[in-house]
Amino acid sequence: MATPTFDQLLEAGCHFGHLKRKWNPAMAPYIFMERNGIHIIDLYKTAAKAEEAANALKQIAKSGKKVLFVATKKQAKEVIATKAASVGMPYVIERWPGGMLTNFPTIRKAVKKMDTIDKMSKDGTFDNLSKREKLQITRQRAKLEKTLGSIASLNRLPSALFVVDVMKEHIAVAEANRLGIPVFAMVDTNSDPSNIDFVIPANDDASKSIELILDTVCSAMAEGLEERKVENVDKGNEEGEAAAEAPAPGKRRRVRRNEAAAEAPAEAPAAEAAAEAPAEADEKPAEA
């Protein structure tokens, strides 16, 4: 896993915060200095926090769980869609659907509605509809695809959220906090980091800064997914070897039968001796 260096963070502009008058005092531990009325973020802390978040996300990906990426601002849309898709994770880049986490069953119904419309188009049901009905259903399908198409693979609540700009995505953060879902986020100097579990202090307005942080996070998750595949392959090989080494059920029965046959002759003489003993005992009193 490659952690971004100080020079890389500096070149990407991760150190630029907001104007001093717009700052949030809770971000004071992550601010290095103020210059020309603008706060400068401490990049050493950014690098350390990015590495910490990347390690945690790597373990989540390795365990086979899902991480939902959220960024609806223009600068981050393309980057989020590309990076999240590269590791097979769901993402939201359009308007955040209210209640997406707290009212997840309703969102799943809307996703299933897209599947129903797709089935209708394949099984010939569309041919029996009027032109107006077809147009309405097609528009409905396009609207659902735009807002929920990127989360179609999300069958259950995500194990974590990664957010760019916590002020803009405050509804998503509030829903995650309510359900106890850990939140990873890029936090600028104008935001409140108190509700974020893994804070990455960085400029959340520059596309280069967002791309660098996401590249670090997603590369770590890709490593976790790769390790999971290797472990599954090794586990499958071990199970195959164990099955090959174990004797077949038929062979076990034969072994037991052979053992019984070998023990039988040894037991027979003993039984005969026991049967003859009483007869000899009866003969002795008669002689006396």
Coordinates of C-alpha atoms in Angstrom, one line a residue, residues 85-286:
A85 CA -16.1 1.1 -9.8
S86 CA -12.5 -0.1 -10.0
V87 CA -12.9 -1.9 -6.6
G88 CA -16.5 -2.9 -7.2
M89 CA -18.0 -0.7 -4.5
P90 CA -21.3 1.2 -4.7
Y91 CA -21.4 5.0 -4.9
V92 CA -23.7 8.0 -4.9
I93 CA -22.8 10.9 -7.1
E94 CA -26.2 12.4 -7.7
R95 CA -28.6 13.8 -5.1
W96 CA -28.5 11.8 -1.9
P97 CA -31.9 9.9 -1.6
G98 CA -33.2 10.9 1.8
G99 CA -33.6 7.9 4.1
M100 CA -31.3 5.7 1.9
L101 CA -29.8 4.1 5.0
T102 CA -32.4 4.6 7.7
N103 CA -35.2 3.5 5.3
F104 CA -33.2 1.0 3.3
P105 CA -36.0 -1.5 2.5
T106 CA -37.9 1.2 0.5
I107 CA -34.7 2.0 -1.5
R108 CA -34.4 -1.7 -2.3
K109 CA -38.0 -1.8 -3.6
A110 CA -37.1 1.0 -6.0
V111 CA -34.0 -1.0 -7.2
K112 CA -36.2 -4.1 -7.6
K113 CA -38.6 -2.0 -9.7
M114 CA -35.8 -1.4 -12.2
D115 CA -35.2 -5.2 -12.4
T116 CA -39.0 -5.7 -13.0
I117 CA -39.0 -3.2 -15.9
D118 CA -35.9 -4.9 -17.4
K119 CA -37.8 -8.2 -17.3
M120 CA -40.8 -6.7 -18.9
S121 CA -38.7 -5.5 -21.8
K122 CA -37.1 -9.0 -22.2
D123 CA -40.2 -11.2 -21.9
G124 CA -42.3 -9.3 -24.5
T125 CA -44.7 -7.5 -22.0
F126 CA -43.7 -4.2 -23.5
D127 CA -45.2 -5.3 -26.9
N128 CA -48.7 -5.4 -25.3
L129 CA -48.5 -1.8 -23.9
S130 CA -49.5 1.4 -25.6
K131 CA -47.0 3.9 -26.8
R132 CA -47.8 6.3 -24.0
E133 CA -47.3 3.6 -21.3
K134 CA -44.0 2.5 -22.8
L135 CA -42.8 6.1 -22.7
Q136 CA -43.8 6.6 -19.1
I137 CA -42.1 3.3 -18.0
T138 CA -39.0 4.1 -20.0
R139 CA -38.7 7.6 -18.3
Q140 CA -39.3 6.1 -14.9
R141 CA -36.5 3.5 -15.6
A142 CA -34.1 6.2 -16.7
K143 CA -34.8 8.3 -13.5
L144 CA -34.2 5.3 -11.2
E145 CA -31.0 4.4 -13.1
K146 CA -29.7 7.9 -12.6
T147 CA -30.2 8.0 -8.9
L148 CA -30.0 4.4 -7.8
G149 CA -28.2 2.6 -10.7
S150 CA -24.8 2.8 -8.9
I151 CA -26.1 1.1 -5.8
A152 CA -28.0 -1.8 -7.5
S153 CA -25.4 -4.3 -6.1
L154 CA -26.0 -3.1 -2.5
N155 CA -28.2 -5.8 -1.1
R156 CA -27.7 -4.8 2.5
L157 CA -26.6 -1.8 4.6
P158 CA -22.9 -0.9 3.9
S159 CA -20.3 -1.5 6.5
A160 CA -18.8 1.9 6.1
L161 CA -19.2 5.3 4.3
F162 CA -16.6 7.3 2.6
V163 CA -17.6 10.9 2.2
V164 CA -16.1 13.9 0.4
D165 CA -17.2 17.2 1.9
V166 CA -19.1 16.4 5.1
M167 CA -20.9 19.7 5.1
K168 CA -22.5 19.0 1.8
E169 CA -23.3 15.4 2.6
H170 CA -24.5 16.1 6.2
I171 CA -27.6 14.0 5.7
A172 CA -25.6 11.0 4.7
V173 CA -23.4 11.4 7.7
A174 CA -26.3 11.9 10.1
E175 CA -28.0 8.7 8.8
A176 CA -24.7 6.7 9.2
N177 CA -24.2 8.0 12.7
R178 CA -27.8 7.1 13.7
L179 CA -27.2 3.5 12.5
G180 CA -23.7 3.2 13.9
I181 CA -22.0 2.9 10.5
P182 CA -18.4 4.1 10.6
V183 CA -17.7 7.2 8.5
F184 CA -14.5 7.9 6.6
A185 CA -14.3 11.4 5.3
M186 CA -12.1 14.2 3.7
V187 CA -12.6 17.1 6.1
D188 CA -11.8 20.7 5.3
T189 CA -11.1 23.5 7.7
N190 CA -14.7 24.7 7.6
S191 CA -16.2 21.4 8.7
D192 CA -16.9 19.7 12.0
P193 CA -14.9 16.5 12.5
S194 CA -16.7 15.4 15.7
N195 CA -19.1 13.1 13.9
I196 CA -16.5 11.4 11.7
D197 CA -14.8 8.2 12.8
F198 CA -11.8 8.5 10.5
V199 CA -10.9 12.1 9.7
I200 CA -8.6 12.8 6.7
P201 CA -7.9 16.6 6.9
A202 CA -7.5 17.8 3.3
N203 CA -8.7 20.2 0.7
D204 CA -12.1 18.7 -0.4
D205 CA -12.6 21.3 -3.2
A206 CA -9.7 20.6 -5.6
S207 CA -10.1 17.6 -7.9
K208 CA -6.4 16.7 -7.7
S209 CA -6.6 16.6 -3.9
I210 CA -9.7 14.4 -4.0
E211 CA -8.1 12.1 -6.6
L212 CA -4.9 11.6 -4.6
I213 CA -6.7 10.6 -1.4
L214 CA -9.2 8.3 -3.2
D215 CA -6.3 6.7 -5.1
T216 CA -4.6 5.9 -1.8
V217 CA -7.8 4.5 -0.3
C218 CA -8.9 2.5 -3.3
S219 CA -5.5 1.0 -3.9
A220 CA -5.5 -0.3 -0.3
M221 CA -9.0 -1.7 -0.8
A222 CA -7.8 -3.4 -4.0
E223 CA -5.0 -5.1 -2.0
G224 CA -7.5 -6.3 0.6
L225 CA -9.7 -7.8 -2.1
E226 CA -6.7 -9.5 -3.7
E227 CA -5.6 -11.0 -0.3
R228 CA -9.2 -12.2 0.2
K229 CA -9.0 -14.1 -3.2
V230 CA -5.7 -15.7 -2.3
E231 CA -7.0 -16.8 1.1
N232 CA -10.1 -18.3 -0.5
V233 CA -8.0 -20.2 -3.1
D234 CA -5.7 -21.5 -0.3
K235 CA -8.7 -22.6 1.8
G236 CA -10.2 -24.4 -1.2
N237 CA -6.9 -26.2 -1.9
E238 CA -6.6 -27.3 1.8
E239 CA -10.2 -28.6 1.8
G240 CA -9.5 -30.5 -1.4
E241 CA -6.3 -32.1 0.0
A242 CA -8.2 -33.1 3.2
A243 CA -10.9 -34.7 1.2
A244 CA -8.4 -36.6 -0.9
E245 CA -6.5 -37.9 2.2
A246 CA -9.6 -39.1 4.0
P247 CA -10.5 -42.8 3.3
A248 CA -13.6 -43.6 1.4
P249 CA -16.7 -44.9 3.4
G250 CA -16.6 -48.3 1.6
K251 CA -13.0 -48.9 2.5
R252 CA -13.7 -48.2 6.2
R253 CA -16.4 -50.9 6.2
R254 CA -14.1 -53.4 4.6
V255 CA -11.4 -52.7 7.2
R256 CA -13.9 -53.2 10.0
R257 CA -15.1 -56.4 8.5
N258 CA -11.6 -57.7 8.1
E259 CA -10.8 -56.8 11.7
A260 CA -13.9 -58.6 12.9
A261 CA -12.9 -61.7 10.9
A262 CA -9.4 -61.7 12.3
E263 CA -10.7 -61.4 15.9
A264 CA -13.4 -64.2 15.4
P265 CA -10.9 -67.2 15.3
A266 CA -9.2 -66.1 18.5
E267 CA -12.5 -65.8 20.3
A268 CA -13.8 -69.3 19.2
P269 CA -11.2 -71.5 21.1
A270 CA -11.9 -69.5 24.2
A271 CA -15.7 -70.2 23.9
E272 CA -15.1 -73.9 23.3
A273 CA -12.9 -74.2 26.4
A274 CA -15.6 -72.5 28.5
A275 CA -18.2 -74.9 27.2
E276 CA -16.0 -78.0 28.1
A277 CA -15.2 -76.8 31.6
P278 CA -18.6 -77.6 33.2
A279 CA -18.7 -81.1 31.7
E280 CA -15.4 -82.0 33.3
A281 CA -16.6 -80.6 36.6
D282 CA -19.7 -82.9 36.5
E283 CA -17.6 -86.0 35.8
K284 CA -15.4 -85.6 39.0
P285 CA -18.2 -86.0 41.6
A286 CA -19.5 -89.1 39.8

